[in-house]
Coordinates of C-alpha atoms in Angstrom, one line a residue:
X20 CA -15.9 45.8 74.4
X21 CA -17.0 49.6 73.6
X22 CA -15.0 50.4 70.1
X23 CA -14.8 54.3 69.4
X24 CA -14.6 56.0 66.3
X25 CA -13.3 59.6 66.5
X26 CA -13.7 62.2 63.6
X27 CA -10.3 62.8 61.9
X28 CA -8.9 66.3 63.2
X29 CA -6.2 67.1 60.7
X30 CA -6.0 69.0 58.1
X31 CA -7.1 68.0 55.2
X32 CA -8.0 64.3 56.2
X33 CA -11.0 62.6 54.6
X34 CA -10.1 59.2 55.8
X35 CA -12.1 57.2 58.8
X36 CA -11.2 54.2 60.5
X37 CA -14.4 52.5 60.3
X38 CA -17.2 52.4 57.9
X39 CA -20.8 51.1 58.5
X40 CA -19.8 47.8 56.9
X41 CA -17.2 46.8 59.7
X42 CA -19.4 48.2 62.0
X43 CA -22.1 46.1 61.2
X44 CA -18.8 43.2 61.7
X45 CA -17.9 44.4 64.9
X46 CA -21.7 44.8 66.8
X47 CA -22.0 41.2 65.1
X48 CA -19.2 39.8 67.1
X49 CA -20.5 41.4 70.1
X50 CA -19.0 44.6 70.5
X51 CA -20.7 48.3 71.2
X52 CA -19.2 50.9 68.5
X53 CA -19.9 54.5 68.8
X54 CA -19.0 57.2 65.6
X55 CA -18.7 60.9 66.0
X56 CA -21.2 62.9 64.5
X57 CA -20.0 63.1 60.8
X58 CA -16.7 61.2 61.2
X59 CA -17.5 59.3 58.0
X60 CA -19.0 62.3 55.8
X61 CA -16.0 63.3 53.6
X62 CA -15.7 59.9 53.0
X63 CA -18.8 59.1 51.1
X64 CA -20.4 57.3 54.7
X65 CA -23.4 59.1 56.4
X66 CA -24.3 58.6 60.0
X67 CA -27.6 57.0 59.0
X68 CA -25.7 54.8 57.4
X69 CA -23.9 53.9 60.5
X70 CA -27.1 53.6 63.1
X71 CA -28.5 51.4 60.0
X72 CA -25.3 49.1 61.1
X73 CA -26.0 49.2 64.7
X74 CA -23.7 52.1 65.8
X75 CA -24.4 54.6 68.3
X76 CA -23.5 58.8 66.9
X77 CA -22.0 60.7 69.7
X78 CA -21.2 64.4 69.0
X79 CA -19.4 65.1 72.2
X80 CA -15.9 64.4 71.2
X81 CA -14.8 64.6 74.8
X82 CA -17.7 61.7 75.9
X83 CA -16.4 60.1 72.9
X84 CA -13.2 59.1 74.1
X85 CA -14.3 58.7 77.7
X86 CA -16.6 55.8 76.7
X87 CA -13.9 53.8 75.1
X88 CA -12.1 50.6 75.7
X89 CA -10.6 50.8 72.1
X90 CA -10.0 54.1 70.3
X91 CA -10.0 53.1 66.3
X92 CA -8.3 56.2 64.4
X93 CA -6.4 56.8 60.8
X94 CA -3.7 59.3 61.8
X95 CA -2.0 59.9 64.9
X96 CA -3.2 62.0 67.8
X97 CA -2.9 65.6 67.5
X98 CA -3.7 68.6 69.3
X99 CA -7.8 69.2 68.8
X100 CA -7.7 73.3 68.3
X101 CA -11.8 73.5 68.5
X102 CA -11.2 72.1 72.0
X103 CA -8.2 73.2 72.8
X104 CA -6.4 70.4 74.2
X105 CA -4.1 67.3 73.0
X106 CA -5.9 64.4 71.6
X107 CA -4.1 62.4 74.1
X108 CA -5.3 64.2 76.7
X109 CA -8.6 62.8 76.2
X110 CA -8.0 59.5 76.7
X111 CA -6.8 57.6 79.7
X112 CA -5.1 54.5 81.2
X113 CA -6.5 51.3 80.1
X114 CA -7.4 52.6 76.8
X115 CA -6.0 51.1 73.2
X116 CA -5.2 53.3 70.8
X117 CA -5.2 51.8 67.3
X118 CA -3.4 53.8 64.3
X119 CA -0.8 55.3 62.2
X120 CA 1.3 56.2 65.1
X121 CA 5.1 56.5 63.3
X122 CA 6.5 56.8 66.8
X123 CA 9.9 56.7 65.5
X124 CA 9.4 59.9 63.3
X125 CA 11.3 62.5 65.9
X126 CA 7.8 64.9 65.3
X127 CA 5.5 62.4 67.1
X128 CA 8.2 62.0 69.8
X129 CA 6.9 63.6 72.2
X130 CA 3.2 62.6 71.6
X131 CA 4.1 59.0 72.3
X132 CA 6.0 60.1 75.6
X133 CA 2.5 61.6 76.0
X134 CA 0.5 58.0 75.3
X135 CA 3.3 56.7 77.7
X136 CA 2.0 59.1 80.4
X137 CA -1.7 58.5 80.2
X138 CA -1.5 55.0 80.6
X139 CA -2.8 54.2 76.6
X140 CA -1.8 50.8 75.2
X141 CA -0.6 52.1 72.0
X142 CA -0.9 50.1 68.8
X143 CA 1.0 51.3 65.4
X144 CA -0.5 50.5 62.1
X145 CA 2.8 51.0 60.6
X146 CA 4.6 48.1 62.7
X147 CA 2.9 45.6 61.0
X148 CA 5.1 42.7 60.3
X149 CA 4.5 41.7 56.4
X150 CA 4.1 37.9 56.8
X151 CA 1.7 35.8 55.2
X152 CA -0.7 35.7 58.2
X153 CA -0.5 39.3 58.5
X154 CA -1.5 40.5 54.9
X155 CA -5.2 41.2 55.9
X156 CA -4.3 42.9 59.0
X157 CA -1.8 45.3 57.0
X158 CA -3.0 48.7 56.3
X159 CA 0.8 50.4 55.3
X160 CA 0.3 48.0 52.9
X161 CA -3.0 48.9 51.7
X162 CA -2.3 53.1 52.1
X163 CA 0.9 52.1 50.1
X164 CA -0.8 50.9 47.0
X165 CA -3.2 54.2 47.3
X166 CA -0.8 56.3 47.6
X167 CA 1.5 54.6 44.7
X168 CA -1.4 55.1 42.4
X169 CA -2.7 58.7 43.6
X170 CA 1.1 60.0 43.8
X171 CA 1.8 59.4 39.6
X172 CA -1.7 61.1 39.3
X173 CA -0.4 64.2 41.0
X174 CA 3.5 64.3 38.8
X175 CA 1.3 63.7 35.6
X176 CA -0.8 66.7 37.1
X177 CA 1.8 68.7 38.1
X178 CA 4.2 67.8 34.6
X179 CA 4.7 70.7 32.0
X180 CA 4.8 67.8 29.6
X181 CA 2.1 64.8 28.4
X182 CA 3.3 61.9 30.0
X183 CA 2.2 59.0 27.1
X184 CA 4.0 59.5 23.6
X185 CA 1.7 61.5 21.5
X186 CA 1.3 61.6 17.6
X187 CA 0.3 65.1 16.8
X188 CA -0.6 67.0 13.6
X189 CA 2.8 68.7 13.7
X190 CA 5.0 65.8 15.1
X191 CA 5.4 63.4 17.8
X192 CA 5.7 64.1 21.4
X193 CA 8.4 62.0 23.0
X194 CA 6.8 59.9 26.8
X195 CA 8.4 61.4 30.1
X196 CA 10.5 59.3 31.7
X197 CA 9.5 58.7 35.2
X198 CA 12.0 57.0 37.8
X199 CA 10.9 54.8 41.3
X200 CA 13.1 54.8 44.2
X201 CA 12.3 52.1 46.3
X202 CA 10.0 49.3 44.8
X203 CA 8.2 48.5 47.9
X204 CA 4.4 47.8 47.5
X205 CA 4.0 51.6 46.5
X206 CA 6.7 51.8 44.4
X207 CA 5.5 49.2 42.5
X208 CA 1.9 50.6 42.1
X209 CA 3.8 54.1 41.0
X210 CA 5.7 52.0 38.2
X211 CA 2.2 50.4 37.1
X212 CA 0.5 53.3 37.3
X213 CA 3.2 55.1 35.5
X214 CA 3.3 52.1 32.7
X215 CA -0.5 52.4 32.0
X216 CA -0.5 56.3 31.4
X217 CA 2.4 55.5 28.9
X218 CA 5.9 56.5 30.2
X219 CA 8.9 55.2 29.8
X220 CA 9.9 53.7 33.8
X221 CA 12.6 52.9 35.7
X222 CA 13.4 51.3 38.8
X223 CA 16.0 51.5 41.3
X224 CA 16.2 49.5 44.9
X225 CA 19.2 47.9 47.1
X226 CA 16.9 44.5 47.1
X227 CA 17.4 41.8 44.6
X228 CA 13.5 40.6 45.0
X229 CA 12.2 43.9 44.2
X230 CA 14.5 45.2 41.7
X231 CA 13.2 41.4 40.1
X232 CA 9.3 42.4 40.9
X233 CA 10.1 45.7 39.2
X234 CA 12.0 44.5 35.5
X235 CA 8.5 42.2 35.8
X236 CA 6.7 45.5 35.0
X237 CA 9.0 46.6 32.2
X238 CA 10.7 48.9 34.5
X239 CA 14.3 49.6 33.4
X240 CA 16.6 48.6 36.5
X241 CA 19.3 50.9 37.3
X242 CA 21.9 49.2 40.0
X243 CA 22.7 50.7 43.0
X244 CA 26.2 48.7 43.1
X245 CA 24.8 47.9 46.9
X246 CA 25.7 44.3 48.1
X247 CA 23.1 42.3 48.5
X248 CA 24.9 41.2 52.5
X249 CA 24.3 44.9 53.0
X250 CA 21.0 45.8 51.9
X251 CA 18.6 43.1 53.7
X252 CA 17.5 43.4 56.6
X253 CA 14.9 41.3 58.8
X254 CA 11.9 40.0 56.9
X255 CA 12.8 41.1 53.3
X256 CA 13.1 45.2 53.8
X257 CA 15.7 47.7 53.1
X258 CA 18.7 48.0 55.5
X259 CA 20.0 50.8 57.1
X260 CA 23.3 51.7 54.9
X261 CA 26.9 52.8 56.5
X262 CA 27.4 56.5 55.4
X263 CA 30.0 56.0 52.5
X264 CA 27.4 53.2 50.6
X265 CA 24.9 55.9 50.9
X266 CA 27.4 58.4 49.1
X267 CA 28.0 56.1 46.6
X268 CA 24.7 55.3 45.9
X269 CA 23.7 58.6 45.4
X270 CA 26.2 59.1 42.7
X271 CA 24.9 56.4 41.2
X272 CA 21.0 57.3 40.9
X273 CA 22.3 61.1 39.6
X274 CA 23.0 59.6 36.3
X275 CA 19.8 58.6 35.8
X276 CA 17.8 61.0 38.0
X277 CA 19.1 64.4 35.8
X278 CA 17.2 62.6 32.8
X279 CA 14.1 62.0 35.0
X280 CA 10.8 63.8 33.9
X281 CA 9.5 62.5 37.0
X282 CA 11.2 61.0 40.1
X283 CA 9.1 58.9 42.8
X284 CA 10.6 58.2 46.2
X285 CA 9.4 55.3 48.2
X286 CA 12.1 53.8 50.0
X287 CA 12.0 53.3 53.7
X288 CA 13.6 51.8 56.6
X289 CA 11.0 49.7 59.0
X290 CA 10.8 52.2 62.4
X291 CA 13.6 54.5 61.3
X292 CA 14.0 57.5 59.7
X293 CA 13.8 57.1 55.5
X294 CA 17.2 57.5 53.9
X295 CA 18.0 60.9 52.4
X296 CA 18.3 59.8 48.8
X297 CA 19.1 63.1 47.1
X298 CA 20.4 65.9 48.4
X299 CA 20.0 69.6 47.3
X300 CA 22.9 69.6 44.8
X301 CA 21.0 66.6 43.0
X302 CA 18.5 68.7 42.7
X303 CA 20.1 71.3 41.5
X304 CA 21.1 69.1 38.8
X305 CA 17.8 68.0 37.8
X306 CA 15.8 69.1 34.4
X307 CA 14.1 72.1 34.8
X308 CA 10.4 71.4 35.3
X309 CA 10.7 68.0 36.7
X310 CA 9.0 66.7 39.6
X311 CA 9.7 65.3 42.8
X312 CA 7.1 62.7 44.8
X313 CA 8.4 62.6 47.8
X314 CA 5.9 59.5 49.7
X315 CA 8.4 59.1 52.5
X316 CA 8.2 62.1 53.9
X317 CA 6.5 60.7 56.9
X318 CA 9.8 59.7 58.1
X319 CA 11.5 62.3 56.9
X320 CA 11.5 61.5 53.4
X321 CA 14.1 60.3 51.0
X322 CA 14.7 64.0 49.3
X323 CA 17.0 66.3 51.7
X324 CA 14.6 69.5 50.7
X325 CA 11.3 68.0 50.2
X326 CA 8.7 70.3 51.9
X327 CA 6.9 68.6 54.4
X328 CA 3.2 68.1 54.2
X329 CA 3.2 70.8 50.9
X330 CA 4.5 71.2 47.2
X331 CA 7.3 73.9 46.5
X332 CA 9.6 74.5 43.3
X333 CA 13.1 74.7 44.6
X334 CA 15.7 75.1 41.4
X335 CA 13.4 74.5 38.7
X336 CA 12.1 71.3 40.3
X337 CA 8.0 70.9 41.8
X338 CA 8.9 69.2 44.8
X339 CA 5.9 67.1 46.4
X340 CA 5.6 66.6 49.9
X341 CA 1.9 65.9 50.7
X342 CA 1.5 63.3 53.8
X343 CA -1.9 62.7 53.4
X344 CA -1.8 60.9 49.8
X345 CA -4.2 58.1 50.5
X346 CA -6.8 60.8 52.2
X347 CA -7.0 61.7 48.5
X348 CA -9.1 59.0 47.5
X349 CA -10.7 58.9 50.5
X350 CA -13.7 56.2 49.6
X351 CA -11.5 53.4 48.5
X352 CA -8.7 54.2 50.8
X353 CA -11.5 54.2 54.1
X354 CA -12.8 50.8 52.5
X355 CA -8.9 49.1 52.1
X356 CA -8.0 50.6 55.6
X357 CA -11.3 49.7 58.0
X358 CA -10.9 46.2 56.1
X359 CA -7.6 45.4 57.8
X360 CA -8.2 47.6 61.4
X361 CA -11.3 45.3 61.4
X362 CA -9.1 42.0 60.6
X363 CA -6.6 43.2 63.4
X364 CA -9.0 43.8 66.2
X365 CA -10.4 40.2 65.5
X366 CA -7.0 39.0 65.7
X367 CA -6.6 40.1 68.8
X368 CA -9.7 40.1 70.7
X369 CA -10.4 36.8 72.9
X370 CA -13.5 36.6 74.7
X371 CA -14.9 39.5 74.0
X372 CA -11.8 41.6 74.6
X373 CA -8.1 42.6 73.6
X374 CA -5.4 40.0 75.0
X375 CA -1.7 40.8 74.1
X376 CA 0.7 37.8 73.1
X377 CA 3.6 38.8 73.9
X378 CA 5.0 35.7 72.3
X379 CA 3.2 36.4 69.0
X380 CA 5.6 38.8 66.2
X381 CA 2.9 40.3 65.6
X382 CA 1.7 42.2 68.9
X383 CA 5.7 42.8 69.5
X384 CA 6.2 44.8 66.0
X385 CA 3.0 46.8 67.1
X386 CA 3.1 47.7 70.8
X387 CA 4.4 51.4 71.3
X388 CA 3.2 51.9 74.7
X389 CA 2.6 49.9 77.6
X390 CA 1.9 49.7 81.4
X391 CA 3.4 53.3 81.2
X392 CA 6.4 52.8 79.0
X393 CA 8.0 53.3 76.1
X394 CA 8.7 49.2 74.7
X395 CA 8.7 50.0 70.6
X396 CA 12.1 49.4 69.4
X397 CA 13.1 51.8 67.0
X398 CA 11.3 54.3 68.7
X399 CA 13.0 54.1 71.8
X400 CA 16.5 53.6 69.6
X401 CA 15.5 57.1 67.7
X402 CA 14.9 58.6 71.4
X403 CA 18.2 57.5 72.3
X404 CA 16.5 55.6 75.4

């Protein structure tokens, strides 16, 4: 089996989806891996580092892909402007494609009509189904807890105010306040990360188990008033609400949001769009010089005028829509992320090669694009297929 690592193309990303540790773990268990030239320098990994581990560099991007049975990437495939042509276009039928796809986000639609096209057998990251026997295989999981802890770093940066209580010479300083919506495995890291610098946190989520995982970290819970029938879905996530919960909801978390120094939003819906959470008016109501981390705008995001991929004031509030959080620490994100691509790969290689159960939960949450079609659920539901 010939793996292939490709240098990451967008902007901005430091990430790679192999380092010379899980090389040296693939060539051990028999398979040929070839690295662009440089794909792991912004990263902290060298390509001596990789021939050390038995990889081969290419620096013909183009050859690159040609050679591969699996493509292993961090983000999905864009258009390659040095080369002018789609990343997709490089790659052909046979292939598997392994990476953040987020095929139901309406930006990537038609790249994964693309995928569909060429013939690629396209595996999402982000489909992932957390069960036990999944936890080593799932990288949202591991990008989540970056990103939790790299997104408070960036409000407290951002901030006008100290974030801890401070006992000063000519009085005391009160903490910010800093508010999590949606205590998913990010949201959680946010509140943690939040509770260590010294703020006063709160926590709000339609789920019962993590509105409990959240008071575990002092967080002060404000209820959403969402029935509990209503807010599970499949496998422990966040439901989908009806229009008019939604409304009300949002009335809700204004009460506490307009006293927010900080407000983090986190909360997602598995393969659908994330759940517009505060709308411009809310903003409008928020304290001047507050801030806004906005992690979900990958799908969308949970704030209705969060700038996508940038930061923007917008009524006295710094609105932060990076996508690329976890590129930010780009050495201990690579490590956490390589870990599980390598771990999935091994799940799903027998003899020497990829075999797709189709009976296995695991392969069904993560297969986009197959035998020339579109199968991923809520992809094809947000096509309207």
């Amino acid at each position: 089996m010939i793996i292939c690592v490709p240098k990451e193309i967008m902007k901005g990303e430091s990430r790679v989806a192999a380092t010379p540790e899980t090389v040296k773990k693939f060539v051990t268990d028999g398979a040929t891996v070839f690295v662009e030239k440089n794909a792991g320098h912004a990263s902290l990994h060298d390509d001596e580092d990789y021939i050390a581990a038995g990889a081969t560099i290419i620096e013909d991007t183009r050859a690159l892909f040609e050679k591969a049975d699996v493509i292993l990437k961090v983000k999905e495939p864009l258009f390659n402007e040095a080369l002018g042509v789609h990343e997709v276009e490089l790659m052909h039928k046979g292939q598997y494609l392994i990476t953040f796809i987020h095929p139901a986000s309406p930006v990537n639609h038609d790249m994964v009509r693309k995928l569909a096209a060429q013939g690629v057998i396209g595996l999402t990251l982000d489909g992932i189904p957390r069960i036990s026997r999944a936890q080593n295989l799932d990288a949202l999981t591991s990008m989540s807890t970056c990103a939790g802890y790299k997104g408070i770093l960036m409000a407290a940066d951002d901030m006008a105010n100290f974030m801890p209580q401070m006992f000063t010479a000519v009085g005391q300083i009160k903490p910010a306040k800093v508010m999590v919506i949606g205590v998913g495995v990010a949201g959680l890291q946010a509140l943690a990360t939040a509770k260590r610098l010294g703020a006063i946190t709160y926590a709000a989520d339609i789920r019962p188990a993590a509105v409990e995982q959240a008071t575990s970290l002092g967080a002060k819970v404000v209820e959403t008033g969402v029935p509990a029938e209503l807010a599970i879905a499949e496998g422990g996530y966040a439901n989908k609400l009806p229009d008019d919960v939604l409304a009300r909801e949002r009335e809700i978390l204004m009460e506490t949001i307009k006293e927010m120094d900080v407000v983090f939003c986190s909360a997602l819906i598995p393969g659908k769009v994330a759940p517009i959470l505060i709308t411009e008016d809310m903003v409008k109501q928020m304290k001047r010089g507050s801030v806004i981390v906005d992690i979900s705008i990958d799908q969308g995001g949970n704030c209705a005028i969060t700038p996508a991929g940038g930061k923007e004031v917008k009524h006295g509030v710094l609105l932060n829509g990076i996508k690329n959080i976890p590129g930010l620490i780009p050495n201990s994100s690579t490590w956490m992320f390589s870990q599980n691509v390598y771990n999935l790969v091994k799940y799903l290689t027998k003899d020497g090669k990829i075999s797709l159960d189709m009976s296995d939960e695991i392969c069904q949450k993560i297969i986009v694009t197959r035998d020339g079609e579109i199968v991923h659920t809520g992809t094809r539901e947000a096509m309207g297929i």
